[in-house]
Amino acid sequence: MRQFKFRLLILLLISFVSFIKESHAIEKRTIGVILPSNVTYYEEIHTHFLKKMEATIVARQIDFLIQKPFPDPIALSNAARKLIAHNVDIIFCYGTEATIATLKERPDQPVIYVAGYTPALERYRTKNSTGVEFKTPISSITRYLNSMKEIKTLGVVYNPLESDSLYQLDEIMRCCPFYKMTVIKLIIKRPSDIRQVLENINVDALIFTTSSIANIALSNFREYRIPVASLLPRRDAKPVISLYPSPKKQAEKAAAIIQAVLKGKKPHEIARDSGADMELIFNLGEAQRMGLRIPADLLTEATEVIH
Amino acid sequence: MRFLLLIISVLILCFSTASFAAEKEILIGLIPEENIFRQMDRYKPLSEYLTSRLGMKTRFTILSRYGDIIDRFITRNLDGAFFGAFTSVLAIEKLGVEPVVRPLNPDGTSSAEGYIFVRRDSNIKDIKDMKGKTIAFVDRATATGYIFALAYFKEHGIKNPLGYFREYYFTGSHDSALLSVLDGKADIGVAKNKIIKERFKKDPVMEQEILIIARSTALPDVTLCLSKKLDRSLKERIKDILLNMDKDPEGRKVLERLGALRFVAASKEDFSIVYNLLKKADIEIKTYKYR
């Protein structure tokens, strides 16, 4: 009996020590977050990210310092500088431009990003950065759009100050000759530019690139009766087709990376995640309202059909 | 009274003729190889051709999914079906069907290959790069869209192929597996070469974006197998019409729509290669859970 009590005591002591060790292994940390403002897609990822983090033990040890700059390069750089000056433990960036702006500052802290556009980040990655990336299959969205309506002129809404947007424009231009489409480049640097840009423009359809500015502009677009495809979602804008990486999966992958860093892994020890997780959303109600032909492929392949 | 009897007799005659006509209908199932609208468009002229040449209504029905094929064959009392390589073997074993003919492809083959493919810009170049990625198969009951890939992974030392991937799913059709990869929903796809090549022909951009990583050996392509219950002479007539339709101008038009040069005779022996594949994939046909 005495031997049993002694063993039980030892067992309890071991459990207590490992609990103390576990809770001390993760000290109180601060994660600086750059979340470009008014981009609902990033907000959706952030909601999923917080949920995922709350479910883990490390969540209790974290303070979030969130910056919500307007998505232009200067505001994004300023946000990055503030977080560096605040000496946060990790800088967590939403989207390509916030990531590039931060990496250009060469911070000592690990930089983790989510929803980064792979081709645009290639030049900027460092040993101290890793994250979740994606690459939109441009030909798919062009093909689906073309299958609904014969498109001779395709307007592409992009921002030359956002490199992901520029890469997508290039790819659309490479792809369109195969579908006998002419590309009309529509530059916007501020969301309000969209009205001016679309004045006197005659296009059969529009593609909004992943530019944050274009995404904000999309919310002011409802009065136009032109089929719109968007490479970032915008529920309040009802694009006919949207093709974008799943916000939930992006968040889950980013949370897993951040947890690994908090547990001591270096960013260069964690592989970038660029796995396929695209969602194809088709707005059937909007397509019917515009009298578009509904291709069977779209209905069968869509991740979600909005009626 | 006589008049009433006459009416009753006429009605009985009508009903018996109608039921006789109904009995004479031939119902053939189609596996859901591709988008059903496209598939029906390809096969409809063939059903009309068979109806006119056989002198009895011939209807095609697309079976909802590969895994239901054997059950649906029984419950819908089908007279035959165009089965894929694996479902033919399954139907031979479980239903005792007889392989009759299969279409000869425009490239002169009557076989199909399975492809394992990725997006060219995916950085996946070989089997090692596939670890932890998402893979889209067609269905558990397809040789070219699943079983060949299982055999391939096992041959390359992966004991638990499904556990090798972060996620796997079944798209239900070959073209859907292709579109899953093109649309970025899956990193890797497995599907039949014929359907892939047809899509490439219509849209050359697709071909530029897809990289084929592995191919299966040639397997028997879609084969018309007829029920053992069907009258022998009727089976022979169906076979004869199909084997000779390339000699008839109207038949050639139907074949063109189907995407075939002509039909060639098929036999059970053609499927020995499928049995070998099943062995490599460690699949025992009698116990395999294909649903």
Coordinates of C-alpha atoms in Angstrom, one line a residue:
Chain A
M1 CA 0.0 0.0 0.0
R2 CA 2.8 2.4 0.9
Q3 CA 4.6 1.5 -2.3
F4 CA 1.4 2.3 -4.2
K5 CA 1.0 5.7 -2.5
F6 CA 4.7 6.5 -3.2
R7 CA 4.2 5.6 -6.9
L8 CA 1.1 7.7 -7.1
L9 CA 2.9 10.6 -5.6
I10 CA 5.8 10.3 -8.1
L11 CA 3.3 10.2 -10.9
L12 CA 1.5 13.3 -9.7
L13 CA 4.8 15.1 -9.3
I14 CA 5.8 14.2 -12.9
S15 CA 2.4 15.4 -14.3
F16 CA 2.7 18.7 -12.3
V17 CA 6.3 19.3 -13.5
S18 CA 5.4 18.7 -17.1
F19 CA 2.3 21.0 -16.8
I20 CA 4.5 23.8 -15.4
K21 CA 7.1 23.1 -18.1
E22 CA 4.4 23.2 -20.8
S23 CA 2.9 26.4 -19.6
H24 CA 6.2 28.1 -19.2
A25 CA 7.5 26.9 -22.6
I26 CA 5.1 29.4 -24.2
E27 CA 5.7 32.7 -22.6
K28 CA 3.3 35.6 -23.2
R29 CA 3.9 36.7 -26.8
T30 CA 2.7 39.5 -29.0
I31 CA 1.7 38.9 -32.5
G32 CA 1.5 42.1 -34.6
V33 CA -1.1 41.8 -37.3
I34 CA -1.3 43.8 -40.5
L35 CA -4.9 43.5 -41.7
P36 CA -5.6 45.9 -44.7
S37 CA -8.8 47.7 -44.0
N38 CA -12.1 47.2 -45.9
V39 CA -11.0 44.0 -47.6
T40 CA -13.8 41.7 -46.4
Y41 CA -11.9 38.6 -47.5
Y42 CA -9.0 39.2 -45.2
E43 CA -11.5 39.9 -42.4
E44 CA -13.1 36.6 -43.0
I45 CA -9.8 34.8 -42.8
H46 CA -9.0 36.7 -39.6
T47 CA -12.3 35.5 -38.0
H48 CA -11.5 31.9 -38.9
F49 CA -7.9 32.4 -37.7
L50 CA -8.9 33.7 -34.3
K51 CA -11.3 30.8 -33.9
K52 CA -8.6 28.3 -34.7
M53 CA -6.2 29.9 -32.4
E54 CA -8.7 30.1 -29.5
A55 CA -9.0 26.4 -29.6
T56 CA -5.4 25.9 -28.7
I57 CA -3.5 26.2 -25.4
V58 CA -1.1 28.9 -26.9
A59 CA -4.1 31.3 -27.4
R60 CA -4.0 32.2 -23.7
Q61 CA -0.4 33.2 -24.0
I62 CA -0.9 35.7 -26.9
D63 CA -1.7 39.3 -27.3
F64 CA -2.7 40.6 -30.7
L65 CA -1.6 44.0 -31.8
I66 CA -3.7 44.7 -34.9
Q67 CA -3.0 47.4 -37.5
K68 CA -5.6 48.1 -40.1
P69 CA -4.0 50.4 -42.6
F70 CA -5.5 51.5 -45.9
P71 CA -4.2 49.1 -48.5
D72 CA -1.6 51.4 -50.2
P73 CA 2.1 50.8 -50.0
I74 CA 2.9 53.8 -47.8
A75 CA 0.2 53.0 -45.2
L76 CA 1.3 49.3 -45.2
S77 CA 5.0 50.2 -44.7
N78 CA 4.0 52.5 -41.8
A79 CA 2.1 49.7 -40.2
A80 CA 5.0 47.3 -40.5
R81 CA 7.4 49.9 -39.0
K82 CA 5.1 50.4 -36.0
L83 CA 5.0 46.7 -35.3
I84 CA 8.8 46.4 -35.7
A85 CA 9.2 49.4 -33.3
H86 CA 6.8 47.8 -30.9
N87 CA 9.1 44.8 -30.9
V88 CA 6.3 42.3 -31.4
D89 CA 7.4 38.6 -31.5
I90 CA 5.8 37.7 -34.8
I91 CA 4.5 39.9 -37.6
F92 CA 1.4 38.3 -39.3
C93 CA 0.4 39.8 -42.6
Y94 CA -2.8 39.5 -44.6
G95 CA -2.3 39.6 -48.4
T96 CA 0.6 40.0 -50.8
E97 CA 1.1 43.8 -50.4
A98 CA 1.2 43.8 -46.6
T99 CA 3.7 41.0 -46.8
I100 CA 5.9 42.7 -49.3
A101 CA 5.8 46.0 -47.4
T102 CA 6.8 44.2 -44.2
L103 CA 9.6 42.1 -45.9
K104 CA 11.0 45.3 -47.5
E105 CA 11.6 46.6 -43.9
R106 CA 13.8 43.6 -43.2
P107 CA 12.5 43.0 -39.7
D108 CA 14.3 40.7 -37.2
Q109 CA 11.0 39.2 -36.2
P110 CA 9.6 36.2 -38.1
V111 CA 7.1 37.3 -40.7
I112 CA 4.2 34.9 -41.3
Y113 CA 1.7 35.7 -44.0
V114 CA -1.6 34.4 -45.3
A115 CA -3.3 34.8 -48.7
G116 CA 0.0 35.7 -50.4
Y117 CA 0.1 35.5 -54.2
T118 CA 2.9 33.1 -55.0
P119 CA 4.4 34.7 -58.2
A120 CA 4.4 38.2 -56.6
L121 CA 6.2 37.0 -53.4
E122 CA 9.0 35.1 -55.2
R123 CA 11.5 38.1 -55.1
Y124 CA 10.8 39.0 -51.5
R125 CA 10.8 35.8 -49.4
T126 CA 13.5 35.7 -46.7
K127 CA 14.8 33.0 -44.4
N128 CA 12.8 34.7 -41.7
S129 CA 9.5 34.4 -43.5
T130 CA 7.0 31.7 -44.4
G131 CA 3.3 31.5 -44.9
V132 CA 0.3 30.4 -46.9
E133 CA 0.3 31.2 -50.5
F134 CA -2.0 30.7 -53.5
K135 CA -2.0 31.1 -57.3
T136 CA -5.3 31.8 -59.0
P137 CA -5.8 29.7 -62.1
I138 CA -6.5 32.6 -64.4
S139 CA -7.5 30.5 -67.4
S140 CA -10.3 28.9 -65.5
I141 CA -12.0 32.1 -64.7
T142 CA -11.6 33.4 -68.2
R143 CA -12.9 30.1 -69.6
Y144 CA -16.0 30.1 -67.4
L145 CA -16.7 33.7 -68.2
N146 CA -16.4 33.0 -71.9
S147 CA -18.7 30.0 -71.7
M148 CA -21.5 32.2 -70.4
K149 CA -21.3 34.9 -73.0
E150 CA -19.2 35.5 -76.1
I151 CA -16.6 38.0 -74.9
K152 CA -14.8 40.1 -77.4
T153 CA -13.5 42.7 -75.0
L154 CA -12.6 41.9 -71.5
G155 CA -11.9 44.7 -69.0
V156 CA -9.3 43.9 -66.3
V157 CA -9.5 46.1 -63.2
Y158 CA -6.1 46.3 -61.6
N159 CA -3.8 48.5 -59.6
P160 CA -0.2 48.9 -60.9
L161 CA 0.9 49.5 -57.3
E162 CA -0.1 46.0 -56.3
S163 CA 2.2 43.4 -57.7
D164 CA -0.3 40.5 -57.5
S165 CA -2.7 42.5 -59.6
L166 CA 0.1 43.1 -62.2
Y167 CA 1.0 39.4 -62.4
Q168 CA -2.7 38.6 -62.9
L169 CA -3.1 41.2 -65.7
D170 CA 0.0 39.7 -67.5
E171 CA -1.5 36.2 -67.2
I172 CA -4.9 37.3 -68.4
M173 CA -3.2 39.0 -71.4
R174 CA -1.3 35.8 -72.2
C175 CA -4.5 33.7 -71.9
C176 CA -7.0 35.9 -73.8
P177 CA -5.7 35.5 -77.4
F178 CA -6.5 31.8 -77.2
Y179 CA -10.1 32.7 -76.5
K180 CA -10.1 35.5 -79.1
M181 CA -10.6 38.2 -76.5
T182 CA -9.1 41.7 -76.4
V183 CA -8.0 43.0 -73.0
I184 CA -8.8 46.5 -71.9
K185 CA -6.6 47.5 -69.0
L186 CA -8.5 49.5 -66.4
I187 CA -6.2 51.1 -63.8
I188 CA -7.5 52.1 -60.5
K189 CA -5.4 53.5 -57.7
R190 CA -8.3 54.5 -55.4
P191 CA -11.6 52.7 -55.0
S192 CA -13.5 55.8 -56.2
D193 CA -11.5 55.7 -59.5
I194 CA -13.8 52.9 -60.7
R195 CA -16.7 55.2 -61.8
Q196 CA -14.4 57.4 -63.9
V197 CA -12.6 54.3 -65.4
L198 CA -15.8 52.7 -66.5
E199 CA -17.2 55.9 -68.1
N200 CA -17.2 55.6 -71.9
I201 CA -15.8 52.1 -71.7
N202 CA -17.5 49.4 -73.6
V203 CA -16.6 45.9 -72.4
D204 CA -18.4 42.6 -72.5
A205 CA -17.2 41.5 -69.1
L206 CA -14.9 42.5 -66.3
I207 CA -12.3 40.7 -64.2
F208 CA -11.4 42.3 -60.8
T209 CA -7.9 41.2 -59.9
T210 CA -6.8 40.4 -56.3
S211 CA -5.9 44.1 -55.8
S212 CA -7.3 45.3 -52.4
I213 CA -8.2 48.6 -54.0
A214 CA -10.1 46.7 -56.8
N215 CA -11.8 44.6 -54.2
I216 CA -13.1 47.6 -52.3
A217 CA -14.2 49.2 -55.6
L218 CA -16.2 46.1 -56.4
S219 CA -18.6 46.9 -53.5
N220 CA -19.6 50.1 -55.4
F221 CA -20.3 48.2 -58.6
R222 CA -23.8 46.8 -58.2
E223 CA -25.5 49.3 -60.5
Y224 CA -23.6 48.2 -63.6
R225 CA -25.0 45.4 -65.7
I226 CA -21.8 43.9 -66.9
P227 CA -20.9 40.3 -65.9
V228 CA -18.1 40.5 -63.3
A229 CA -15.6 37.8 -62.3
S230 CA -13.6 38.4 -59.2
L231 CA -10.4 36.8 -58.0
L232 CA -11.3 37.8 -54.4
P233 CA -14.8 37.3 -53.0
R234 CA -17.0 40.2 -52.2
R235 CA -20.4 39.0 -51.0
D236 CA -21.9 42.5 -51.0
A237 CA -21.0 43.0 -54.7
K238 CA -22.4 39.8 -56.2
P239 CA -19.9 39.0 -58.9
V240 CA -21.2 36.4 -61.3
I241 CA -18.1 34.2 -60.7
S242 CA -15.6 34.3 -57.9
L243 CA -12.5 32.0 -57.7
Y244 CA -10.4 32.4 -54.6
P245 CA -8.6 30.3 -52.0
S246 CA -10.8 29.1 -49.2
P247 CA -10.6 31.6 -46.3
K248 CA -11.2 28.8 -43.8
K249 CA -8.4 26.7 -45.1
Q250 CA -6.0 29.7 -45.4
A251 CA -6.7 30.5 -41.8
E252 CA -6.2 27.0 -40.6
K253 CA -2.9 26.6 -42.4
A254 CA -1.7 30.0 -41.1
A255 CA -2.7 29.1 -37.5
A256 CA -0.8 25.9 -37.7
I257 CA 2.3 27.8 -38.9
I258 CA 2.0 30.4 -36.2
Q259 CA 1.6 27.8 -33.5
A260 CA 4.8 26.0 -34.8
V261 CA 6.7 29.3 -34.6
L262 CA 5.4 30.0 -31.1
K263 CA 6.7 26.5 -30.1
G264 CA 10.1 27.4 -31.2
K265 CA 10.4 26.5 -34.9
K266 CA 12.2 28.9 -37.2
P267 CA 10.3 30.1 -40.3
H268 CA 12.8 28.5 -42.7
E269 CA 12.1 25.2 -41.0
I270 CA 8.4 25.4 -42.0
A271 CA 7.5 24.9 -45.6
R272 CA 5.5 27.5 -47.4
D273 CA 2.0 26.1 -48.0
S274 CA 0.8 26.6 -51.5
G275 CA -1.6 23.7 -51.7
A276 CA -4.7 23.8 -53.8
D277 CA -7.8 25.0 -51.9
M278 CA -9.6 27.2 -54.4
E279 CA -13.4 27.8 -54.2
L280 CA -15.4 28.5 -57.2
I281 CA -18.6 30.5 -56.4
F282 CA -21.2 31.0 -59.1
N283 CA -24.0 33.5 -58.6
L284 CA -26.8 31.9 -60.6
G285 CA -29.4 34.6 -59.6
E286 CA -27.2 37.4 -60.9
A287 CA -26.3 35.4 -64.1
Q288 CA -30.0 34.9 -64.8
R289 CA -30.8 38.6 -64.1
M290 CA -28.3 39.4 -66.8
G291 CA -29.7 36.8 -69.2
L292 CA -26.5 34.9 -69.4
R293 CA -26.2 31.3 -70.7
I294 CA -25.6 29.0 -67.8
P295 CA -22.9 26.5 -68.7
A296 CA -23.2 23.0 -67.2
D297 CA -19.5 23.0 -66.2
L298 CA -20.0 25.9 -64.0
L299 CA -23.0 24.4 -62.2
T300 CA -21.3 21.1 -61.7
E301 CA -17.9 22.4 -60.8
A302 CA -18.9 25.3 -58.5
T303 CA -18.1 24.9 -54.8
E304 CA -21.2 27.0 -54.1
V305 CA -24.0 28.2 -56.3
I306 CA -25.8 31.3 -55.0
H307 CA -29.4 31.5 -56.1
Chain B
M1 CA -73.8 -6.3 -76.2
R2 CA -71.8 -7.3 -79.3
F3 CA -70.7 -3.7 -79.6
L4 CA -69.6 -3.7 -76.0
L5 CA -67.6 -6.9 -76.5
L6 CA -66.0 -5.5 -79.6
I7 CA -64.9 -2.4 -77.7
I8 CA -63.5 -4.6 -74.8
S9 CA -61.7 -6.8 -77.3
V10 CA -60.2 -3.8 -79.1
L11 CA -59.1 -2.4 -75.7
I12 CA -57.5 -5.7 -74.6
L13 CA -55.7 -5.9 -77.9
C14 CA -54.5 -2.3 -77.6
F15 CA -53.2 -2.9 -74.0
S16 CA -51.5 -6.2 -75.0
T17 CA -49.9 -4.5 -78.0
A18 CA -48.7 -1.7 -75.7
S19 CA -47.3 -4.0 -73.1
F20 CA -45.7 -6.1 -75.9
A21 CA -44.1 -2.9 -77.2
A22 CA -43.0 -2.0 -73.7
E23 CA -41.4 -5.4 -73.3
K24 CA -39.5 -4.9 -76.6
E25 CA -37.7 -1.8 -75.3
I26 CA -34.0 -2.1 -74.8
L27 CA -32.5 -0.2 -71.9
I28 CA -28.8 0.4 -71.8
G29 CA -26.9 2.1 -69.0
L30 CA -24.0 4.5 -69.4
I31 CA -21.3 5.1 -66.8
P32 CA -21.1 8.8 -65.9
E33 CA -17.7 9.2 -67.6
E34 CA -18.0 13.0 -68.2
N35 CA -20.5 15.8 -67.8
I36 CA -23.9 14.2 -68.3
F37 CA -25.2 16.8 -70.8
R38 CA -22.1 16.3 -73.0
Q39 CA -22.3 12.5 -72.6
M40 CA -26.0 12.3 -73.5
D41 CA -25.4 14.5 -76.5
R42 CA -22.8 12.0 -77.7
Y43 CA -24.9 8.9 -77.2
K44 CA -28.4 10.1 -78.2
P45 CA -27.8 9.5 -81.9
L46 CA -26.6 6.0 -81.2
S47 CA -29.8 5.2 -79.4
E48 CA -31.9 6.5 -82.3
Y49 CA -29.7 4.5 -84.8
L50 CA -30.2 1.3 -82.8
T51 CA -33.9 1.9 -82.5
S52 CA -34.2 2.3 -86.3
R53 CA -32.0 -0.7 -87.2
L54 CA -33.3 -3.1 -84.5
G55 CA -36.9 -2.1 -85.0
M56 CA -37.4 -1.7 -81.3
K57 CA -37.0 1.2 -79.0
T58 CA -33.5 1.5 -77.6
R59 CA -33.0 3.9 -74.7
F60 CA -29.8 4.9 -72.9
T61 CA -29.8 6.0 -69.3
I62 CA -26.9 7.5 -67.5
L63 CA -26.3 5.8 -64.2
S64 CA -25.9 8.3 -61.4
R65 CA -22.5 7.1 -60.1
Y66 CA -19.9 4.4 -60.7
G67 CA -20.4 2.8 -57.4
D68 CA -24.2 2.1 -58.0
I69 CA -23.7 0.5 -61.3
I70 CA -24.2 -3.1 -60.3
D71 CA -27.2 -2.4 -58.1
R72 CA -28.8 -0.2 -60.7
F73 CA -28.2 -2.8 -63.4
I74 CA -30.3 -5.2 -61.4
T75 CA -33.0 -2.8 -60.0
R76 CA -33.6 -1.0 -63.4
N77 CA -33.5 -4.4 -65.2
L78 CA -31.0 -3.2 -67.7
D79 CA -30.4 -5.2 -70.9
G80 CA -26.8 -4.0 -71.1
A81 CA -24.4 -1.2 -70.2
F82 CA -21.4 0.6 -71.5
F83 CA -19.0 -0.2 -68.7
G84 CA -15.5 1.0 -68.0
A85 CA -12.5 -1.3 -67.6
F86 CA -13.1 -2.0 -63.9
T87 CA -16.9 -2.0 -63.9
S88 CA -16.8 -4.5 -66.8
V89 CA -14.8 -6.9 -64.7
L90 CA -17.2 -6.2 -61.8
A91 CA -20.2 -6.9 -64.0
I92 CA -18.7 -10.0 -65.5
E93 CA -18.0 -11.3 -62.0
K94 CA -21.2 -10.3 -60.3
L95 CA -23.8 -10.2 -63.1
G96 CA -22.4 -12.6 -65.6
V97 CA -22.7 -10.1 -68.4
E98 CA -21.1 -10.7 -71.8
P99 CA -18.7 -8.1 -73.3
V100 CA -19.9 -7.5 -76.9
V101 CA -18.3 -4.5 -78.6
R102 CA -16.3 -1.4 -77.8
P103 CA -15.7 1.8 -79.8
L104 CA -12.5 2.3 -81.7
N105 CA -11.1 5.7 -80.9
P106 CA -10.0 8.2 -83.6
D107 CA -6.4 7.3 -82.8
G108 CA -7.0 3.7 -83.8
T109 CA -7.0 2.3 -80.3
S110 CA -9.8 0.7 -78.4
S111 CA -8.1 1.1 -75.1
A112 CA -7.8 3.8 -72.5
E113 CA -5.0 5.0 -70.2
G114 CA -5.2 6.5 -66.8
Y115 CA -3.3 9.7 -66.2
I116 CA -1.9 11.2 -63.0
F117 CA -1.6 14.9 -63.6
V118 CA -0.9 18.3 -62.0
R119 CA -0.8 21.9 -62.9
R120 CA 2.4 22.7 -64.7
D121 CA 3.0 25.7 -62.4
S122 CA 2.4 23.5 -59.2
N123 CA 6.1 22.6 -58.5
I124 CA 5.0 19.0 -58.3
K125 CA 7.3 17.0 -60.6
D126 CA 7.2 13.5 -59.2
I127 CA 5.7 11.3 -56.5
K128 CA 7.9 12.7 -53.7
D129 CA 6.4 16.2 -54.3
M130 CA 2.9 14.8 -54.0
K131 CA 3.2 14.1 -50.2
G132 CA 0.7 16.1 -48.1
K133 CA -1.1 17.5 -51.2
T134 CA -4.8 17.2 -52.2
I135 CA -5.7 14.6 -54.8
A136 CA -8.9 14.3 -56.9
F137 CA -9.8 10.8 -58.0
V138 CA -12.9 9.9 -60.2
D139 CA -14.5 7.1 -58.3
R140 CA -13.5 4.0 -56.4
A141 CA -15.0 1.9 -59.2
T142 CA -12.8 3.2 -62.0
A143 CA -9.6 1.7 -63.2
T144 CA -8.3 4.8 -65.0
G145 CA -9.6 7.2 -62.5
Y146 CA -8.5 5.5 -59.3
I147 CA -7.3 1.8 -59.2
F148 CA -4.4 2.4 -61.6
A149 CA -3.2 5.3 -59.3
L150 CA -3.4 3.0 -56.2
A151 CA -1.3 0.4 -58.1
Y152 CA 1.1 3.1 -59.2
F153 CA 1.6 4.5 -55.7
K154 CA 2.0 1.0 -54.2
E155 CA 4.5 0.1 -56.9
H156 CA 6.5 3.2 -55.9
G157 CA 6.7 2.0 -52.3
I158 CA 3.7 3.9 -50.8
K159 CA 2.0 1.3 -48.7
N160 CA -1.0 3.4 -47.7
P161 CA -1.6 5.7 -50.7
L162 CA -4.6 7.5 -49.3
G163 CA -2.7 8.4 -46.1
Y164 CA 0.1 9.9 -48.2
F165 CA -2.1 12.9 -49.1
R166 CA -3.4 15.6 -46.9
E167 CA -6.8 15.2 -48.5
Y168 CA -8.4 13.1 -51.2
Y169 CA -11.8 13.1 -52.8
F170 CA -13.8 11.6 -55.6
T171 CA -15.2 13.9 -58.3
G172 CA -17.6 11.5 -59.9
S173 CA -16.5 12.1 -63.5
H174 CA -13.2 12.2 -65.4
D175 CA -13.6 15.7 -66.7
S176 CA -14.5 16.9 -63.3
A177 CA -11.2 15.6 -62.0
L178 CA -9.4 17.5 -64.7
L179 CA -11.3 20.7 -63.9
S180 CA -10.6 20.3 -60.2
V181 CA -6.9 20.5 -60.9
L182 CA -7.2 23.3 -63.5
D183 CA -9.4 25.3 -61.1
G184 CA -7.0 24.8 -58.2
K185 CA -9.3 22.8 -56.0
A186 CA -6.9 19.8 -56.1
D187 CA -3.2 19.6 -56.6
I188 CA -3.2 16.3 -58.3
G189 CA -5.8 14.6 -60.5
V190 CA -6.4 11.1 -61.8
A191 CA -8.5 10.6 -64.9
K192 CA -8.9 8.8 -68.2
N193 CA -6.7 10.0 -71.1
K194 CA -9.5 10.0 -73.7
I195 CA -11.7 12.5 -71.7
I196 CA -8.6 14.7 -71.0
K197 CA -7.5 14.7 -74.7
E198 CA -11.0 15.6 -75.8
R199 CA -11.0 18.6 -73.4
F200 CA -7.5 19.6 -74.6
K201 CA -8.7 19.5 -78.2
K202 CA -11.5 21.9 -77.4
D203 CA -9.4 24.2 -75.2
P204 CA -5.6 24.2 -76.0
V205 CA -5.0 26.5 -72.9
M206 CA -5.8 23.5 -70.7
E207 CA -3.1 21.4 -72.4
Q208 CA -0.5 24.1 -71.8
E209 CA -1.4 24.1 -68.1
I210 CA -1.4 20.4 -67.4
L211 CA 1.6 18.2 -66.8
I212 CA 1.2 14.4 -67.0
I213 CA 3.2 12.7 -64.3
A214 CA 2.3 9.1 -64.9
R215 CA 0.3 6.9 -67.3
S216 CA -1.2 3.5 -66.9
T217 CA -0.8 0.6 -69.3
A218 CA -3.5 0.4 -72.0
L219 CA -6.7 -0.9 -70.5
P220 CA -9.9 -1.9 -72.4
D221 CA -12.0 1.2 -73.0
V222 CA -15.7 1.6 -72.5
T223 CA -17.3 -1.8 -73.5
L224 CA -20.9 -2.6 -74.2
C225 CA -21.7 -5.6 -72.1
L226 CA -25.1 -7.3 -72.5
S227 CA -27.2 -9.1 -69.9
K228 CA -27.1 -12.9 -69.7
K229 CA -30.9 -12.8 -69.7
L230 CA -31.1 -11.2 -73.2
D231 CA -32.0 -13.5 -76.0
R232 CA -29.0 -14.8 -77.8
S233 CA -30.3 -13.9 -81.3
L234 CA -31.0 -10.3 -80.1
K235 CA -27.5 -10.0 -78.7
E236 CA -26.1 -11.2 -82.1
R237 CA -28.3 -8.6 -83.9
I238 CA -27.1 -5.8 -81.7
K239 CA -23.5 -6.8 -82.1
D240 CA -23.9 -7.1 -85.9
I241 CA -25.5 -3.7 -86.2
L242 CA -22.8 -2.0 -84.2
L243 CA -19.9 -3.8 -85.8
N244 CA -21.2 -2.8 -89.3
M245 CA -22.4 0.7 -88.7
D246 CA -19.2 2.2 -90.2
K247 CA -20.2 0.8 -93.5
D248 CA -23.4 2.8 -93.5
P249 CA -23.3 6.6 -94.2
E250 CA -25.8 7.3 -91.5
G251 CA -24.0 5.0 -89.1
R252 CA -20.7 6.9 -89.8
K253 CA -22.4 10.2 -88.8
V254 CA -23.5 8.6 -85.5
L255 CA -20.0 7.3 -84.9
E256 CA -18.5 10.7 -85.6
R257 CA -20.8 12.2 -83.0
L258 CA -19.8 9.5 -80.5
G259 CA -16.2 10.2 -81.2
A260 CA -15.4 6.8 -82.6
L261 CA -14.2 5.3 -85.9
R262 CA -16.2 2.1 -85.6
F263 CA -17.0 -0.6 -83.1
V264 CA -14.8 -3.6 -82.6
A265 CA -15.6 -7.0 -81.0
A266 CA -14.9 -7.4 -77.3
S267 CA -14.4 -10.5 -75.2
K268 CA -13.8 -11.5 -71.6
E269 CA -10.1 -12.2 -72.4
D270 CA -9.5 -8.5 -73.0
F271 CA -9.8 -7.9 -69.3
S272 CA -7.0 -10.1 -68.1
I273 CA -4.9 -6.8 -67.9
V274 CA -7.5 -5.4 -65.5
Y275 CA -7.2 -8.4 -63.2
N276 CA -3.4 -7.9 -63.2
L277 CA -3.9 -4.2 -62.2
L278 CA -6.2 -5.2 -59.4
K279 CA -3.6 -7.6 -58.1
K280 CA -1.0 -4.8 -58.1
A281 CA -3.4 -2.5 -56.2
D282 CA -4.0 -5.3 -53.7
I283 CA -7.7 -5.4 -54.6
E284 CA -9.7 -8.6 -54.2
I285 CA -12.7 -8.1 -56.5
K286 CA -15.1 -10.3 -54.4
T287 CA -14.6 -8.2 -51.3
Y288 CA -13.6 -4.8 -52.7
K289 CA -15.8 -2.0 -51.3
Y290 CA -16.3 0.0 -54.4
R291 CA -19.3 2.1 -53.3

